[in-house]
Amino acid sequence: MPELIEQMYCSQQIVIPPKFPYILKRYCKAAIKTQPYDLLRWSYEYFKALAEHREPPVKLRLEYPVYSTEGGLTRGCLKVLANQLSGMSEVPLPVLKNAWQGFCLDPHELKRVLCLCEVYLREETVPFLHFIAVAGGLLTKTLTHTMILLCETLTKEPDGGSAAIPVNEFLTMYKFLAKMDASKDVKYFNGYKEGETPQIESYVEEEQSEPPVDEENDSLSDDYWQDTRDLQKLTLINDHVARSRGLSVKLNMPIVGKIERSPSIERAGQIERENYLRERKGCFVL
């Protein structure tokens, strides 16, 4: 018990960080202006953005009466998202997803927007103007009201001004929205419209390698037939070889009788002995 008494704190012992009241005050104002659906989740995203030196998901002012949609997206959220992503012409999908979750918006609504932008399960980035145009189109009923909302969202002028934006940005968003047919509901399967066949990427097939050839024999045959200085062409007629000047000397010689074989050395010696014996007897025979 004495240890517990020594650990007791009084008002003089409690030290409050100097910036804590300021941080808490800003947090309360941000929560009141934003009116998040999930306060705990939004609080996590709010302080995470402050720790990473990013713009927190806080609306510029309170929307009253509270404007609610099926996915949770409102005009105030769209304005803040445009400010957070305005520095990128092509927004990576992970960055967009983090910004979308900062307002605790429905992830299925984000998939719907990406399908309309024709990038869901196709690309890793989405054009900034296309995303803002489609998201703004979900908050209005006509194309005219959509373009007015987009001008108010992307303008850099103060409130109450003319809400002017560059002409090229206006035309890009208008042409993209004008191509869409909003008269009927469209179903999407894996990011593609119903009845639309996905584009199959054509891959270049590798050429099949030819079977190995004996280079030695191949080179020998090629070299042999290329060098024709000592060769002559032979024409076969009726299975007989035509005689030519360079074919053979024997083939050009006339054939007379039969060619007798010369006697062997043993037979020649025997004939010489017989002639010698006859010579001694006096009856030499040529």
CSV table of N, CA and C in Angstrom, one decimal, residues 155-258:
chain,number,residue,atom,x,y,z
A,155,THR,N,-12.3,24.6,-59.8
A,155,THR,CA,-11.9,26.0,-59.9
A,155,THR,C,-10.9,26.4,-58.8
A,156,LYS,N,-10.0,27.3,-59.1
A,156,LYS,CA,-9.1,27.8,-58.2
A,156,LYS,C,-9.5,29.2,-57.6
A,157,GLU,N,-10.6,29.7,-58.1
A,157,GLU,CA,-11.1,31.0,-57.6
A,157,GLU,C,-11.8,30.9,-56.3
A,158,PRO,N,-11.9,32.0,-55.5
A,158,PRO,CA,-12.5,31.9,-54.2
A,158,PRO,C,-14.0,31.7,-54.4
A,159,ASP,N,-14.7,31.4,-53.3
A,159,ASP,CA,-16.1,31.1,-53.3
A,159,ASP,C,-16.9,32.4,-53.7
A,160,GLY,N,-17.9,32.2,-54.5
A,160,GLY,CA,-18.7,33.3,-55.0
A,160,GLY,C,-18.2,33.8,-56.4
A,161,GLY,N,-17.1,33.3,-56.9
A,161,GLY,CA,-16.5,33.7,-58.2
A,161,GLY,C,-17.2,33.1,-59.3
A,162,SER,N,-16.6,33.1,-60.5
A,162,SER,CA,-17.2,32.6,-61.7
A,162,SER,C,-16.9,31.1,-61.9
A,163,ALA,N,-16.1,30.5,-61.0
A,163,ALA,CA,-15.8,29.1,-61.1
A,163,ALA,C,-15.3,28.7,-62.5
A,164,ALA,N,-14.3,29.4,-62.9
A,164,ALA,CA,-13.7,29.2,-64.2
A,164,ALA,C,-12.6,28.1,-64.1
A,165,ILE,N,-12.5,27.3,-65.2
A,165,ILE,CA,-11.5,26.2,-65.3
A,165,ILE,C,-10.9,26.3,-66.7
A,166,PRO,N,-9.7,25.7,-67.0
A,166,PRO,CA,-9.2,25.8,-68.3
A,166,PRO,C,-10.1,25.1,-69.3
A,167,VAL,N,-10.1,25.6,-70.6
A,167,VAL,CA,-11.0,25.1,-71.6
A,167,VAL,C,-10.7,23.7,-72.0
A,168,ASN,N,-9.4,23.3,-72.0
A,168,ASN,CA,-9.1,22.0,-72.4
A,168,ASN,C,-9.5,21.0,-71.4
A,169,GLU,N,-9.5,21.3,-70.1
A,169,GLU,CA,-10.0,20.4,-69.1
A,169,GLU,C,-11.5,20.3,-69.2
A,170,PHE,N,-12.2,21.3,-69.5
A,170,PHE,CA,-13.7,21.3,-69.7
A,170,PHE,C,-14.1,20.4,-70.9
A,171,LEU,N,-13.4,20.6,-72.0
A,171,LEU,CA,-13.7,19.8,-73.2
A,171,LEU,C,-13.4,18.3,-73.0
A,172,THR,N,-12.3,18.0,-72.3
A,172,THR,CA,-11.9,16.6,-72.0
A,172,THR,C,-13.0,15.9,-71.2
A,173,MET,N,-13.5,16.5,-70.2
A,173,MET,CA,-14.5,15.9,-69.3
A,173,MET,C,-15.8,15.9,-70.0
A,174,TYR,N,-16.2,16.9,-70.8
A,174,TYR,CA,-17.5,16.9,-71.5
A,174,TYR,C,-17.5,15.8,-72.6
A,175,LYS,N,-16.5,15.7,-73.4
A,175,LYS,CA,-16.4,14.6,-74.4
A,175,LYS,C,-16.5,13.2,-73.8
A,176,PHE,N,-15.8,13.1,-72.7
A,176,PHE,CA,-15.8,11.7,-72.1
A,176,PHE,C,-17.2,11.4,-71.5
A,177,LEU,N,-17.9,12.3,-70.9
A,177,LEU,CA,-19.2,12.1,-70.4
A,177,LEU,C,-20.3,12.0,-71.5
A,178,ALA,N,-20.1,12.7,-72.6
A,178,ALA,CA,-21.1,12.7,-73.7
A,178,ALA,C,-21.1,11.3,-74.4
A,179,LYS,N,-20.0,10.6,-74.3
A,179,LYS,CA,-20.0,9.3,-75.0
A,179,LYS,C,-20.8,8.2,-74.2
A,180,MET,N,-21.1,8.5,-72.9
A,180,MET,CA,-21.7,7.5,-72.1
A,180,MET,C,-23.2,7.5,-72.4
A,181,ASP,N,-23.9,6.4,-72.3
A,181,ASP,CA,-25.3,6.3,-72.5
A,181,ASP,C,-25.9,6.0,-71.1
A,182,ALA,N,-26.5,7.1,-70.5
A,182,ALA,CA,-27.0,7.0,-69.2
A,182,ALA,C,-28.5,6.7,-69.2
A,183,SER,N,-29.1,6.3,-70.3
A,183,SER,CA,-30.5,6.1,-70.4
A,183,SER,C,-30.9,4.7,-69.8
A,184,LYS,N,-30.0,3.8,-69.7
A,184,LYS,CA,-30.3,2.5,-69.2
A,184,LYS,C,-29.1,2.0,-68.3
A,185,ASP,N,-29.5,1.0,-67.5
A,185,ASP,CA,-28.5,0.5,-66.6
A,185,ASP,C,-27.6,-0.5,-67.4
A,186,VAL,N,-26.3,-0.5,-67.0
A,186,VAL,CA,-25.3,-1.3,-67.7
A,186,VAL,C,-24.6,-2.2,-66.7
A,187,LYS,N,-24.5,-3.5,-66.9
A,187,LYS,CA,-23.9,-4.4,-66.0
A,187,LYS,C,-22.4,-4.6,-66.5
A,188,TYR,N,-21.6,-4.8,-65.5
A,188,TYR,CA,-20.2,-5.0,-65.8
A,188,TYR,C,-19.7,-6.3,-65.2
A,189,PHE,N,-18.9,-7.0,-66.0
A,189,PHE,CA,-18.3,-8.3,-65.5
A,189,PHE,C,-16.8,-8.2,-65.7
A,190,ASN,N,-16.1,-8.2,-64.5
A,190,ASN,CA,-14.7,-8.1,-64.5
A,190,ASN,C,-14.2,-6.8,-65.2
A,191,GLY,N,-14.9,-5.8,-65.1
A,191,GLY,CA,-14.5,-4.5,-65.7
A,191,GLY,C,-15.0,-4.3,-67.1
A,192,TYR,N,-15.7,-5.2,-67.7
A,192,TYR,CA,-16.1,-5.1,-69.1
A,192,TYR,C,-17.7,-5.0,-69.1
A,193,LYS,N,-18.2,-4.3,-70.1
A,193,LYS,CA,-19.6,-4.2,-70.2
A,193,LYS,C,-20.2,-5.5,-70.6
A,194,GLU,N,-21.5,-5.7,-70.2
A,194,GLU,CA,-22.2,-6.9,-70.6
A,194,GLU,C,-22.3,-7.0,-72.1
A,195,GLY,N,-21.8,-8.1,-72.7
A,195,GLY,CA,-21.8,-8.3,-74.1
A,195,GLY,C,-20.6,-7.8,-74.8
A,196,GLU,N,-19.7,-7.2,-74.1
A,196,GLU,CA,-18.5,-6.7,-74.7
A,196,GLU,C,-17.4,-7.7,-74.4
A,197,THR,N,-16.7,-8.2,-75.5
A,197,THR,CA,-15.7,-9.2,-75.3
A,197,THR,C,-14.4,-8.5,-75.0
A,198,PRO,N,-13.7,-9.0,-74.0
A,198,PRO,CA,-12.4,-8.4,-73.6
A,198,PRO,C,-11.4,-8.6,-74.7
A,199,GLN,N,-10.5,-7.6,-74.9
A,199,GLN,CA,-9.5,-7.7,-75.9
A,199,GLN,C,-8.4,-8.6,-75.4
A,200,ILE,N,-8.1,-9.6,-76.2
A,200,ILE,CA,-7.1,-10.6,-75.9
A,200,ILE,C,-5.8,-10.1,-76.5
A,201,GLU,N,-4.8,-10.0,-75.7
A,201,GLU,CA,-3.5,-9.6,-76.1
A,201,GLU,C,-2.9,-10.7,-77.0
A,202,SER,N,-2.4,-10.2,-78.1
A,202,SER,CA,-1.7,-11.2,-79.0
A,202,SER,C,-0.3,-11.2,-78.7
A,203,TYR,N,0.2,-12.4,-78.5
A,203,TYR,CA,1.6,-12.6,-78.2
A,203,TYR,C,2.3,-13.2,-79.4
A,204,VAL,N,3.4,-12.7,-79.7
A,204,VAL,CA,4.2,-13.1,-80.8
A,204,VAL,C,4.9,-14.5,-80.4
A,205,GLU,N,4.5,-15.5,-81.2
A,205,GLU,CA,5.0,-16.8,-81.0
A,205,GLU,C,6.5,-16.9,-81.4
A,206,GLU,N,7.3,-17.5,-80.6
A,206,GLU,CA,8.7,-17.7,-80.9
A,206,GLU,C,8.8,-18.7,-82.0
A,207,GLU,N,9.8,-18.4,-82.9
A,207,GLU,CA,10.0,-19.3,-84.0
A,207,GLU,C,10.7,-20.6,-83.5
A,208,GLN,N,10.2,-21.7,-84.0
A,208,GLN,CA,10.7,-22.9,-83.6
A,208,GLN,C,12.1,-23.1,-84.2
A,209,SER,N,13.0,-23.6,-83.3
A,209,SER,CA,14.4,-23.8,-83.8
A,209,SER,C,14.4,-25.0,-84.7
A,210,GLU,N,15.2,-24.9,-85.8
A,210,GLU,CA,15.3,-26.0,-86.7
A,210,GLU,C,16.2,-27.1,-86.1
A,211,PRO,N,15.9,-28.4,-86.4
A,211,PRO,CA,16.8,-29.4,-85.9
A,211,PRO,C,18.2,-29.2,-86.2
A,212,PRO,N,19.1,-29.6,-85.3
A,212,PRO,CA,20.6,-29.3,-85.6
A,212,PRO,C,21.0,-30.1,-86.8
A,213,VAL,N,21.9,-29.5,-87.6
A,213,VAL,CA,22.4,-30.1,-88.8
A,213,VAL,C,23.9,-30.3,-88.6
A,214,ASP,N,24.4,-31.4,-89.0
A,214,ASP,CA,25.8,-31.7,-88.9
A,214,ASP,C,26.6,-30.6,-89.8
A,215,GLU,N,27.2,-29.7,-89.1
A,215,GLU,CA,27.8,-28.6,-89.8
A,215,GLU,C,29.0,-29.1,-90.6
A,216,GLU,N,29.7,-30.1,-90.1
A,216,GLU,CA,30.9,-30.6,-90.8
A,216,GLU,C,30.5,-31.2,-92.2
A,217,ASN,N,29.4,-32.1,-92.2
A,217,ASN,CA,29.0,-32.7,-93.4
A,217,ASN,C,28.4,-31.7,-94.3
A,218,ASP,N,27.6,-30.8,-93.7
A,218,ASP,CA,26.9,-29.8,-94.6
A,218,ASP,C,27.9,-28.8,-95.2
A,219,SER,N,28.9,-28.4,-94.5
A,219,SER,CA,29.9,-27.5,-95.1
A,219,SER,C,30.8,-28.3,-96.1
A,220,LEU,N,31.0,-29.6,-95.8
A,220,LEU,CA,31.8,-30.4,-96.8
A,220,LEU,C,31.1,-30.5,-98.1
A,221,SER,N,29.8,-30.8,-98.0
A,221,SER,CA,29.0,-31.0,-99.3
A,221,SER,C,28.9,-29.7,-100.0
A,222,ASP,N,28.7,-28.6,-99.3
A,222,ASP,CA,28.6,-27.3,-100.0
A,222,ASP,C,29.9,-27.0,-100.6
A,223,ASP,N,31.0,-27.1,-99.9
A,223,ASP,CA,32.3,-26.8,-100.4
A,223,ASP,C,32.7,-27.7,-101.6
A,224,TYR,N,32.3,-28.9,-101.5
A,224,TYR,CA,32.6,-29.9,-102.5
A,224,TYR,C,32.0,-29.5,-103.8
A,225,TRP,N,30.7,-29.2,-103.8
A,225,TRP,CA,30.0,-29.0,-105.0
A,225,TRP,C,30.2,-27.6,-105.5
A,226,GLN,N,30.6,-26.7,-104.6
A,226,GLN,CA,30.9,-25.3,-105.1
A,226,GLN,C,32.2,-25.2,-106.0
A,227,ASP,N,33.2,-26.1,-105.6
A,227,ASP,CA,34.4,-26.1,-106.4
A,227,ASP,C,34.3,-27.1,-107.5
A,228,THR,N,34.0,-26.6,-108.7
A,228,THR,CA,33.8,-27.4,-109.9
A,228,THR,C,34.9,-27.2,-110.9
A,229,ARG,N,36.0,-26.8,-110.5
A,229,ARG,CA,37.1,-26.6,-111.5
A,229,ARG,C,37.6,-27.9,-112.1
A,230,ASP,N,37.7,-29.0,-111.3
A,230,ASP,CA,38.2,-30.3,-111.7
A,230,ASP,C,37.1,-31.3,-112.0
A,231,LEU,N,35.9,-30.8,-112.0
A,231,LEU,CA,34.7,-31.7,-112.2
A,231,LEU,C,34.1,-31.4,-113.6
A,232,GLN,N,33.5,-32.5,-114.1
A,232,GLN,CA,32.8,-32.3,-115.4
A,232,GLN,C,31.4,-33.0,-115.2
A,233,LYS,N,30.5,-32.5,-115.9
A,233,LYS,CA,29.1,-33.0,-115.8
A,233,LYS,C,29.0,-34.2,-116.7
A,234,LEU,N,28.4,-35.3,-116.1
A,234,LEU,CA,28.1,-36.6,-116.8
A,234,LEU,C,26.7,-36.7,-117.1
A,235,THR,N,26.4,-37.0,-118.3
A,235,THR,CA,25.0,-37.2,-118.7
A,235,THR,C,24.7,-38.7,-118.9
A,236,LEU,N,23.8,-39.2,-118.2
A,236,LEU,CA,23.4,-40.6,-118.3
A,236,LEU,C,22.3,-40.8,-119.3
A,237,ILE,N,22.6,-41.6,-120.4
A,237,ILE,CA,21.6,-41.9,-121.4
A,237,ILE,C,21.5,-43.4,-121.6
A,238,ASN,N,20.4,-44.0,-121.3
A,238,ASN,CA,20.2,-45.4,-121.4
A,238,ASN,C,21.2,-46.2,-120.6
A,239,ASP,N,21.4,-45.7,-119.4
A,239,ASP,CA,22.3,-46.4,-118.4
A,239,ASP,C,23.7,-46.5,-118.9
A,240,HIS,N,24.1,-45.7,-119.9
A,240,HIS,CA,25.5,-45.7,-120.4
A,240,HIS,C,26.1,-44.3,-120.2
A,241,VAL,N,27.3,-44.3,-119.9
A,241,VAL,CA,28.0,-43.0,-119.6
A,241,VAL,C,28.6,-42.5,-120.9
A,242,ALA,N,28.3,-41.3,-121.2
A,242,ALA,CA,28.8,-40.7,-122.4
A,242,ALA,C,30.3,-40.4,-122.3
A,243,ARG,N,31.0,-40.8,-123.4
A,243,ARG,CA,32.4,-40.6,-123.4
A,243,ARG,C,32.8,-39.1,-123.6
A,244,SER,N,33.7,-38.7,-122.8
A,244,SER,CA,34.2,-37.3,-123.0
A,244,SER,C,35.7,-37.3,-123.0
A,245,ARG,N,36.2,-36.1,-123.3
A,245,ARG,CA,37.7,-36.0,-123.4
A,245,ARG,C,38.4,-36.2,-122.1
A,246,GLY,N,37.8,-35.7,-121.0
A,246,GLY,CA,38.6,-35.8,-119.8
A,246,GLY,C,38.1,-36.9,-118.9
A,247,LEU,N,37.3,-37.8,-119.5
A,247,LEU,CA,36.8,-38.9,-118.6
A,247,LEU,C,37.9,-39.9,-118.3
A,248,SER,N,38.4,-40.6,-119.3
A,248,SER,CA,39.5,-41.6,-119.1
A,248,SER,C,40.1,-41.9,-120.4
A,249,VAL,N,41.4,-42.2,-120.4
A,249,VAL,CA,42.1,-42.5,-121.6
A,249,VAL,C,41.6,-43.9,-122.1
A,250,LYS,N,41.4,-44.8,-121.2
A,250,LYS,CA,41.0,-46.2,-121.6
A,250,LYS,C,39.7,-46.2,-122.2
A,251,LEU,N,38.8,-45.3,-121.8
A,251,LEU,CA,37.4,-45.3,-122.4
A,251,LEU,C,37.5,-44.8,-123.8
A,252,ASN,N,38.4,-44.0,-124.2
A,252,ASN,CA,38.5,-43.4,-125.5
A,252,ASN,C,39.3,-44.4,-126.5
A,253,MET,N,40.0,-45.4,-125.9
A,253,MET,CA,40.8,-46.3,-126.7
A,253,MET,C,39.9,-47.3,-127.3
A,254,PRO,N,40.1,-47.8,-128.5
A,254,PRO,CA,39.2,-48.8,-129.1
A,254,PRO,C,39.5,-50.2,-128.5
A,255,ILE,N,38.5,-50.9,-128.3
A,255,ILE,CA,38.6,-52.3,-127.7
A,255,ILE,C,38.9,-53.3,-128.8
A,256,VAL,N,40.1,-54.0,-128.7
A,256,VAL,CA,40.5,-55.0,-129.7
A,256,VAL,C,40.8,-56.3,-128.9
A,257,GLY,N,40.0,-57.3,-129.1
A,257,GLY,CA,40.2,-58.6,-128.5
A,257,GLY,C,40.1,-58.4,-127.0
A,258,LYS,N,40.8,-59.4,-126.3
A,258,LYS,CA,40.7,-59.5,-124.9
A,258,LYS,C,42.1,-59.2,-124.3
